[in-house]
Coordinates of C-alpha atoms and ligand atoms in Angstrom, one line a residue:
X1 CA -33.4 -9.5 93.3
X2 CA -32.9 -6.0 94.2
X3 CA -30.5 -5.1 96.6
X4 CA -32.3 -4.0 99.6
X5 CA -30.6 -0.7 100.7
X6 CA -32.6 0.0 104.4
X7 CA -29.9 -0.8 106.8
X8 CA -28.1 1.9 104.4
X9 CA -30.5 4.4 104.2
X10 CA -31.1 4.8 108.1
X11 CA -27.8 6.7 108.2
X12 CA -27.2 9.9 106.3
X13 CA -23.7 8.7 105.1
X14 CA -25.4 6.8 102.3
X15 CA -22.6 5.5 100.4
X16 CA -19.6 7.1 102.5
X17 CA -17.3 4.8 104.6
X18 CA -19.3 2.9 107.4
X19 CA -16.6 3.2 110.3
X20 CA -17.1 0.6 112.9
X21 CA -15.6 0.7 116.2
X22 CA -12.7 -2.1 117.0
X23 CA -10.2 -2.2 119.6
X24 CA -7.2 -1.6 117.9
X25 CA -5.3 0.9 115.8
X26 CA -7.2 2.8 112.8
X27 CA -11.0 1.8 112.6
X28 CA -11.8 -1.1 109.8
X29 CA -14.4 0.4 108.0
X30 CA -17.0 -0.9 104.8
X31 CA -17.6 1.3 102.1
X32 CA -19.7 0.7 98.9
X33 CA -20.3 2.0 95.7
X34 CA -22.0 1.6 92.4
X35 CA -20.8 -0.7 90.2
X36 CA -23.0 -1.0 87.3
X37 CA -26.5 -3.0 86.0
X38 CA -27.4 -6.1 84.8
X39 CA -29.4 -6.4 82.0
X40 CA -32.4 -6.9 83.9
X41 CA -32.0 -3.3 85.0
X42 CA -30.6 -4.4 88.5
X43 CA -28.8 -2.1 90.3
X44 CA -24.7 -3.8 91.2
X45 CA -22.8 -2.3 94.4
X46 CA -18.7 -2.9 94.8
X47 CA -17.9 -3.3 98.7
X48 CA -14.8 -2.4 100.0
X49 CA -13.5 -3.9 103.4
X50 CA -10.3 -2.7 105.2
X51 CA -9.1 -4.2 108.4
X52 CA -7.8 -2.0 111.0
X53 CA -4.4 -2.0 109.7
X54 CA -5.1 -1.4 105.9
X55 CA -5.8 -4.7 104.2
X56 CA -8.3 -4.9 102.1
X57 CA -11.0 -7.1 100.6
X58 CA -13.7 -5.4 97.5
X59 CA -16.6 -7.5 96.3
X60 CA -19.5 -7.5 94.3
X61 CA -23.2 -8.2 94.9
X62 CA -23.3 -9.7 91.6
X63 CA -22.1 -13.3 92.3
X64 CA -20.6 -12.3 95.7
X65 CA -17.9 -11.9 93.2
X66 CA -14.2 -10.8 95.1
X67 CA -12.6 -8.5 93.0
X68 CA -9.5 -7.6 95.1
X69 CA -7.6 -8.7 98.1
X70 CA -4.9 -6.4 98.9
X71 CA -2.0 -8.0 101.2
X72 CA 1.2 -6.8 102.4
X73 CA 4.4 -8.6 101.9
X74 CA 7.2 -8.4 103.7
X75 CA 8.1 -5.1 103.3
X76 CA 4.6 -4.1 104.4
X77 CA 3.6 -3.3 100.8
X78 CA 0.6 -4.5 99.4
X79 CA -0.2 -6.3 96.4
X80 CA -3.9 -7.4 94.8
X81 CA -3.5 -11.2 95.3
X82 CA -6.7 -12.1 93.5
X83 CA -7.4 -12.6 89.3
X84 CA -10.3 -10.7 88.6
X85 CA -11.6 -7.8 85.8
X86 CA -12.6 -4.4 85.5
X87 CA -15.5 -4.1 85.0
X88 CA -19.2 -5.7 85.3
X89 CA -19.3 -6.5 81.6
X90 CA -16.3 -8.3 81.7
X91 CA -17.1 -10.3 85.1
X92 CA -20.5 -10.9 82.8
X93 CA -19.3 -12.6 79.4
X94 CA -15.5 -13.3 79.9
X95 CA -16.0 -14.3 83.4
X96 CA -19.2 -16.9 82.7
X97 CA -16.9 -19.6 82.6
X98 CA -14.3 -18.6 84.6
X99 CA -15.9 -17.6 88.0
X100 CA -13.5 -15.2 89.1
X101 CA -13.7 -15.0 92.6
X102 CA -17.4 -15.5 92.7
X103 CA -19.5 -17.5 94.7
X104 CA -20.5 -20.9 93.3
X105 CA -23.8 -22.8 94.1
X106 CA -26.1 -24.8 94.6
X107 CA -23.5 -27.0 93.2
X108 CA -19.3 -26.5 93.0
X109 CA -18.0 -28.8 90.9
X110 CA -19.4 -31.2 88.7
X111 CA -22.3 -33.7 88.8
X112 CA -21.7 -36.7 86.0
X113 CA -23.9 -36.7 82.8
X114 CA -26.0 -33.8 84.8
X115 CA -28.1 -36.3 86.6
X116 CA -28.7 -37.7 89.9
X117 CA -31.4 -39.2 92.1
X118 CA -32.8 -38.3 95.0
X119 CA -35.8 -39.9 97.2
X120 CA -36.7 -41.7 93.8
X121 CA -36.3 -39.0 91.9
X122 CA -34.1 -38.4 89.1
X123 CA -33.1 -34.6 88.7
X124 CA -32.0 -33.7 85.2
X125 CA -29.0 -30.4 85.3
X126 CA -27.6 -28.7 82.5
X127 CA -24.7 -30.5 81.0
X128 CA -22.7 -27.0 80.9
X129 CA -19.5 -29.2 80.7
X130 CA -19.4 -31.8 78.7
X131 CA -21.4 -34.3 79.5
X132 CA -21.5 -33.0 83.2
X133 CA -22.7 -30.3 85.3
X134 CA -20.7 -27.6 86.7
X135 CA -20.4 -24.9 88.6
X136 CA -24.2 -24.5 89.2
X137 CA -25.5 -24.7 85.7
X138 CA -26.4 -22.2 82.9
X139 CA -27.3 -19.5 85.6
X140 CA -25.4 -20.3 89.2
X141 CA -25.2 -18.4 92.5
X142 CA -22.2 -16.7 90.4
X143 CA -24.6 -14.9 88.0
X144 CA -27.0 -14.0 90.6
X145 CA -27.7 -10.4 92.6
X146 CA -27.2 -10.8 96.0
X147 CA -28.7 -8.5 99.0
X148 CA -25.7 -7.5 101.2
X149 CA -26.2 -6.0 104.6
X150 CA -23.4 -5.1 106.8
X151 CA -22.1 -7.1 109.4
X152 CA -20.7 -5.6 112.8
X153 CA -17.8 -7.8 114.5
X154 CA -15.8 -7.8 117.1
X155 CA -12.9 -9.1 115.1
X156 CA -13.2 -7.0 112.0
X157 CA -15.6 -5.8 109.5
X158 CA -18.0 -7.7 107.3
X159 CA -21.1 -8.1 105.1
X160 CA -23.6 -10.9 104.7
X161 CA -25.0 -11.8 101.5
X162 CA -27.9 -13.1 101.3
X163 CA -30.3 -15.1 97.9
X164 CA -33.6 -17.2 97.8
X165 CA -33.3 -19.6 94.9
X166 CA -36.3 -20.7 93.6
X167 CA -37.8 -25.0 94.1
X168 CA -36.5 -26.1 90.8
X169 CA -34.1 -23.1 89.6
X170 CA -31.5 -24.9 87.8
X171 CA -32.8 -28.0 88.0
X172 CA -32.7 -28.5 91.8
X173 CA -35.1 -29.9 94.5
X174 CA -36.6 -27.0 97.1
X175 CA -36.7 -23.0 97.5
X176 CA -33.0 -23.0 99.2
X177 CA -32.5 -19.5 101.5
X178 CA -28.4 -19.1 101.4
X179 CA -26.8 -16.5 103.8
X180 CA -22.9 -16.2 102.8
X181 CA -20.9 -14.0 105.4
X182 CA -17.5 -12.1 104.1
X183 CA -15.5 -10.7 107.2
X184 CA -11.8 -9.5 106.9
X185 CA -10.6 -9.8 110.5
X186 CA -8.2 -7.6 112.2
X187 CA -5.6 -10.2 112.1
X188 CA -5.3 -10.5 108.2
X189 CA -7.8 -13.4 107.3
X190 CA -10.7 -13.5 105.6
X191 CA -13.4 -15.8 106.9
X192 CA -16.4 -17.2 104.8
X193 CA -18.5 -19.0 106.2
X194 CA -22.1 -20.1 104.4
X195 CA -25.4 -21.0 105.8
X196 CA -28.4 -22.7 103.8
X197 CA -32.0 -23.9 104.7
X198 CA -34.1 -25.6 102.3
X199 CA -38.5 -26.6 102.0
X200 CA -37.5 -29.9 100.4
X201 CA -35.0 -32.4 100.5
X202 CA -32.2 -31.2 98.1
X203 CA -28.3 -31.1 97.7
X204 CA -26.0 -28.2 97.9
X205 CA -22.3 -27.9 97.4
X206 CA -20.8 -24.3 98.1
X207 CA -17.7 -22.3 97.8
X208 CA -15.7 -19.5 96.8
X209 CA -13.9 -19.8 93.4
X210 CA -10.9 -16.7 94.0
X211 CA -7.8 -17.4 91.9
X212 CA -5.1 -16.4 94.0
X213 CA -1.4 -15.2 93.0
X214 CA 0.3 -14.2 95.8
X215 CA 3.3 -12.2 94.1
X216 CA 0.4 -10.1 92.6
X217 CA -2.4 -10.3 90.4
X218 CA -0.8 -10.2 86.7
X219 CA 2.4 -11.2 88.2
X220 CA 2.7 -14.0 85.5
X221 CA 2.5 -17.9 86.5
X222 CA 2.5 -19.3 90.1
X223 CA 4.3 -22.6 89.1
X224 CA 7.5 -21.2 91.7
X225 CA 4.9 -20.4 94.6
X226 CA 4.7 -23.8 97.0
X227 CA 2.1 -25.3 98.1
X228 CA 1.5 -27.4 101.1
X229 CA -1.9 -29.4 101.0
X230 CA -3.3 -31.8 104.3
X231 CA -4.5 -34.9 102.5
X232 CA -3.2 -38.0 102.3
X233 CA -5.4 -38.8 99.3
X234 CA -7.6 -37.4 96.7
X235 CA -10.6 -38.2 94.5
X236 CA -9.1 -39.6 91.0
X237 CA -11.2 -39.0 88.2
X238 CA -12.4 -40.1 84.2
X239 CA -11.6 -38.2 81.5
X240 CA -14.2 -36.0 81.8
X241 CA -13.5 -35.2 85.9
X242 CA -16.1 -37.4 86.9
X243 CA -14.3 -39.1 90.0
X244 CA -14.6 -42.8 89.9
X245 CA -15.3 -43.2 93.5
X246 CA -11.8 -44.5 94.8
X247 CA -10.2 -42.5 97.0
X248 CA -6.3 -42.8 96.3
X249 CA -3.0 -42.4 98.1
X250 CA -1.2 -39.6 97.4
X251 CA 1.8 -40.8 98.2
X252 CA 4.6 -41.8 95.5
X253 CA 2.7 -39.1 93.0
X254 CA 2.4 -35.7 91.7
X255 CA -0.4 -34.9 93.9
X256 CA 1.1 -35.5 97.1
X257 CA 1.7 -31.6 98.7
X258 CA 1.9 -33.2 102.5
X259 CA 5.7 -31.6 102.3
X260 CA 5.7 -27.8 100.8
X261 CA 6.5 -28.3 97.0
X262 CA 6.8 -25.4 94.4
X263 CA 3.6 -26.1 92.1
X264 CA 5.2 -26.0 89.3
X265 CA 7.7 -28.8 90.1
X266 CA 5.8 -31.6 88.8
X267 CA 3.1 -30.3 86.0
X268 CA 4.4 -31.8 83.5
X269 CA 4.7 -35.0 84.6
X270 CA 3.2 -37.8 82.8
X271 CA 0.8 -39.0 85.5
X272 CA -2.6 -39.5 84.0
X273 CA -4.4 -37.6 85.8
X274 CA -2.6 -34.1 85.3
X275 CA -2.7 -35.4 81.7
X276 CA -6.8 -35.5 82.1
X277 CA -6.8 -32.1 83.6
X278 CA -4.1 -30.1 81.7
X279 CA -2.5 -29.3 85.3
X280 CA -4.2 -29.8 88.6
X281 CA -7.7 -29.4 89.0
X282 CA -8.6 -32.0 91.5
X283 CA -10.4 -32.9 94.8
X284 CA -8.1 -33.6 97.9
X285 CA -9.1 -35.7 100.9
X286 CA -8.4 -33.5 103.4
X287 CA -6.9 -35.1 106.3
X288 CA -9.6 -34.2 109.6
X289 CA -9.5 -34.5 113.0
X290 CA -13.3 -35.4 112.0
X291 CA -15.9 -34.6 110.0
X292 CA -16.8 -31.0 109.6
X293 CA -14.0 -29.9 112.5
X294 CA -12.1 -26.5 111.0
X295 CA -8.8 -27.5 110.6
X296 CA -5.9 -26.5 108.4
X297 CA -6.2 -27.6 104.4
X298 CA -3.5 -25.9 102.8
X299 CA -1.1 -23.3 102.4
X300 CA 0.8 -21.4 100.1
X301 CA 4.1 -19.3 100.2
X302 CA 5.7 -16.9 97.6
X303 CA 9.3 -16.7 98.3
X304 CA 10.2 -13.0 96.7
X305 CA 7.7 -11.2 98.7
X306 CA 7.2 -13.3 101.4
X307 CA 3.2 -13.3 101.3
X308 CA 2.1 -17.1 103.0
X309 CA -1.4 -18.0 102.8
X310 CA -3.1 -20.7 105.0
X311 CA -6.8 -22.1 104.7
X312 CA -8.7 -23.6 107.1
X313 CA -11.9 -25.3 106.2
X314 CA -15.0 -27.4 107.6
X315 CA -15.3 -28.7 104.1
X316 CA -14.1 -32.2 103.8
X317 CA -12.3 -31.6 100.5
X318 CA -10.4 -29.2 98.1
X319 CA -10.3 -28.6 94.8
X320 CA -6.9 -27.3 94.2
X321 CA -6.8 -25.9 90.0
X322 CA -4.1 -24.3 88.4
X323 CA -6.0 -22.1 85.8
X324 CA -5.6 -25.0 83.5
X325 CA -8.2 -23.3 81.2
X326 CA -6.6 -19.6 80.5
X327 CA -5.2 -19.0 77.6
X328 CA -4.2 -15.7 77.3
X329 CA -7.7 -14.5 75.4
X330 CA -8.8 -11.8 78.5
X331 CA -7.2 -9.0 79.5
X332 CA -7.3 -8.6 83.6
X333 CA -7.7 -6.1 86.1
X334 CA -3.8 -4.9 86.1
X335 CA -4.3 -4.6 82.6
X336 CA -2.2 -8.0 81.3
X337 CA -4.2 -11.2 80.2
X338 CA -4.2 -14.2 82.6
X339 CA -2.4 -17.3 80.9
X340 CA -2.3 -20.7 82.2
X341 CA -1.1 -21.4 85.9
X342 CA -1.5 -17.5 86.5
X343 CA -3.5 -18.3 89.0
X344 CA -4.4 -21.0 91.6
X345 CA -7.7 -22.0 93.4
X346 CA -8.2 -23.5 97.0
X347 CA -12.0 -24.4 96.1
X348 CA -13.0 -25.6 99.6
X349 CA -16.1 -28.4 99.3
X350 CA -17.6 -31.4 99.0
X351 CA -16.3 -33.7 96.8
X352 CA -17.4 -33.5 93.1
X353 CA -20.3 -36.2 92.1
X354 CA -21.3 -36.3 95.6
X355 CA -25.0 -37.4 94.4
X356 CA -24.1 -40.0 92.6
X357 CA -21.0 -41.4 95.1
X358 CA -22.8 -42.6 98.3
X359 CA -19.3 -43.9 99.8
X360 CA -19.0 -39.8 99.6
X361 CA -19.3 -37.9 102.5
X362 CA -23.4 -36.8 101.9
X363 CA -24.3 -33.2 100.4
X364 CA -27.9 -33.6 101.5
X365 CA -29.7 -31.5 103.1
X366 CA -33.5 -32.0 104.6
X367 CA -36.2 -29.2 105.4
X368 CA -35.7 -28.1 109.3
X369 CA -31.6 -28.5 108.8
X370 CA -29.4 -25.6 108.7
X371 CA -26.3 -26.6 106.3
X372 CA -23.4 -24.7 107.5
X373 CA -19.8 -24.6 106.4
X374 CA -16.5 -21.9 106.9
X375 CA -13.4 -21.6 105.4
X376 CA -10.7 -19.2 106.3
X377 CA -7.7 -17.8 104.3
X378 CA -5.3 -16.2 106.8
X379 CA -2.3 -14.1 105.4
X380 CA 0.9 -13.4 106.9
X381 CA 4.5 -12.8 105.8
X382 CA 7.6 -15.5 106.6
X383 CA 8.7 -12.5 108.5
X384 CA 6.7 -9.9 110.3
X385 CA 7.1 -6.5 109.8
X386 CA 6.4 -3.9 112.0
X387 CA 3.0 -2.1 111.3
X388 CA 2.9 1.6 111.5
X389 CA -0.7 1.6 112.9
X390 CA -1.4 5.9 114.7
Ligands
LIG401 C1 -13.1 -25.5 88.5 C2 -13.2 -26.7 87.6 C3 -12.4 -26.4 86.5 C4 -12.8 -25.2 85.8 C5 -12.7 -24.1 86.7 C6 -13.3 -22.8 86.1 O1 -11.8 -25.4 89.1 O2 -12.8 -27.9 88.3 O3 -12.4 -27.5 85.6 O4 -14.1 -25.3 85.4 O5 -13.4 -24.4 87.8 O6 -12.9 -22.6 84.8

């Protein structure tokens, strides 16, 4: 889809900074660039988003992919706290099974033998895993030009993306219009939040699959950050990820992060399921004040430079994964490869196998509802430092 450019070309700046009025300090301000073509000859922009006092979040149209976050520590210097490339080419081969920071649809996660039924029918998916689905298919959300427009906010700046995915495209049910919303607020968090209608009854599971380090991108592993996570129990799965419906305590096992716990401290352990996944890479059972409420999921904490990261989230789960699948075969954007636990993702969603667990919370969605879902990551430093802001 081509990126539609009107709301750009009213204003003479064409792809100057956009400086929008806030109440505080210096101006947050969006500017955008180009950042290459696909191969389809489509035009992709980069979007840069500072906050009033200089944080910054860049993205892509292609894949709503975020290439950089740049957060202070506690010295008030900043650091690029997402794993991501260089350039488009790279995002398009190297990151096809990676997903970067991109935005995954219509389904995060995985759907067993790439099947379900719905209303009678069975949908066959591409088995792009395994057995299973993942990630959206051959061609997800994350491989897909989105139309951005700018977003004015009273609490920072933004951009909405916006895609129409075809009735059938991937092997789904219904034309389903998505609306995603970036906006880095002036108080250091950046909110997502997702919106998605559909003609026929379908399912949808959607998220944003950043790899965080919060020492720095290229840093090396995160196994001495900690991690706090607010579930009491997650999704235990088959060999193949598949969950198998139960929905177990935590406690008593590596996966319980209800006290912070360096995520590196128990890896190695011998417990089956971080044995099936070659580290974590599992859903958590958030712990909700009820269903769909925002309320706190996790957060992390690098003790050398005193970045802390908390995310909030209407999604009832979370797949936490700790990069389980780099190797050390792709070079990233600080210019070292990315080996495994370089990196760690808070994918906030529905549980995995949704369509095919009915004791799961539903991912259904029916023509004339409007799905919608935000998740917030909020950064800080474990002591605040005094911003120089004119
Ligand atoms: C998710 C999956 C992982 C892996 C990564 C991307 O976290 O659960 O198994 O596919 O995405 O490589």
């Amino acid at each position: 889809m081509p990126i539609d450019s009107s709301m750009w070309s009213l204003a003479p700046w064409l792809g100057t900074a956009l400086a929008l009025a806030t109440t505080r300090g210096r101006a947050a301000k969006l500017d955008h660039g180009a950042y290459g073509t696909t191969k389809d000859g489509e035009q992709v922009e980069i979007y840069t988003l500072t906050n009033d006092h200089g944080m910054v979040v860049k993205f892509l149209s292609y894949g709503g992919i975020i290439t950089e976050i740049d957060v202070p520590d506690r010295q008030g210097q900043l650091a690029n706290v997402v794993l991501g490339f260089r350039t488009l080419e790279e995002y398009k081969t190297n990151g096809a099974s990676i997903y970067f920071g991109a935005l995954i649809g219509r389904y995060a996660n995985r759907i067993g033998q790439a099947r379900f039924t719905l209303d009678g029918h069975e949908y066959k998916l591409a088995a792009n895993n395994g057995p299973n689905f993942l990630h959206g298919g051959n061609v997800g959300f994350d491989k897909q030009v989105w139309r951005v427009e700018p977003l004015r906010s009273n609490d920072g700046v933004g951009a909405t993306l916006t895609l129409t995915s075809p009735d059938g495209q991937e092997g789904f049910p219904g034309t389903l219009t998505v609306r995603v919303t970036y906006t880095l607020t002036n108080d250091d968090a950046l909110r997502i939040t997702y919106e998605a209608r559909t003609d026929k009854d379908t399912v949808l599971n959607l998220t944003n699959h950043s790899y965080f380090n919060l020492a720095g991108n290229g840093s090396g592993t995160v196994e001495d950050q900690i991690l706090t996570i607010n579930a009491d129990r997650f999704t235990p799965t088959d060999a193949t990820l598949i969950p198998t419906g139960e929905l177990s305590p935590v406690n008593g096992t590596p996966m319980d992060f209800r006290t912070a716990t360096s995520i590196g401290a128990r890896l190695r352990s011998s417990f089956q399921p971080l044995v099936y996944a070659h580290g974590y890479d599992h859903n958590w059972v958030l712990n909700k004040p009820s269903l769909g409420a925002l309320s706190f999921a996790a957060r992390a904490y690098e003790p050398r430079s005193g970045r802390v990261l908390d995310c909030y989230t209407t999604e009832p789960g979370v797949q936490v994964y700790t990069s389980n699948f780099l190797d050390g075969s792709h070079v990233g954007s600080a210019g070292r490869t990315y080996r495994q636990t370089d990196g760690f993702a808070l994918e906030t969603q529905n549980f995995p196998d949704s369509p095919n667990k009915p004791q799961f919370p539903t991912t259904e969605l029916k023509p004339g509802q409007t799905f919608h879902s935000e998740t917030v990551f909020r950064f800080a430093t474990d002591r605040p430092f005094r911003r120089s802001n004119p």
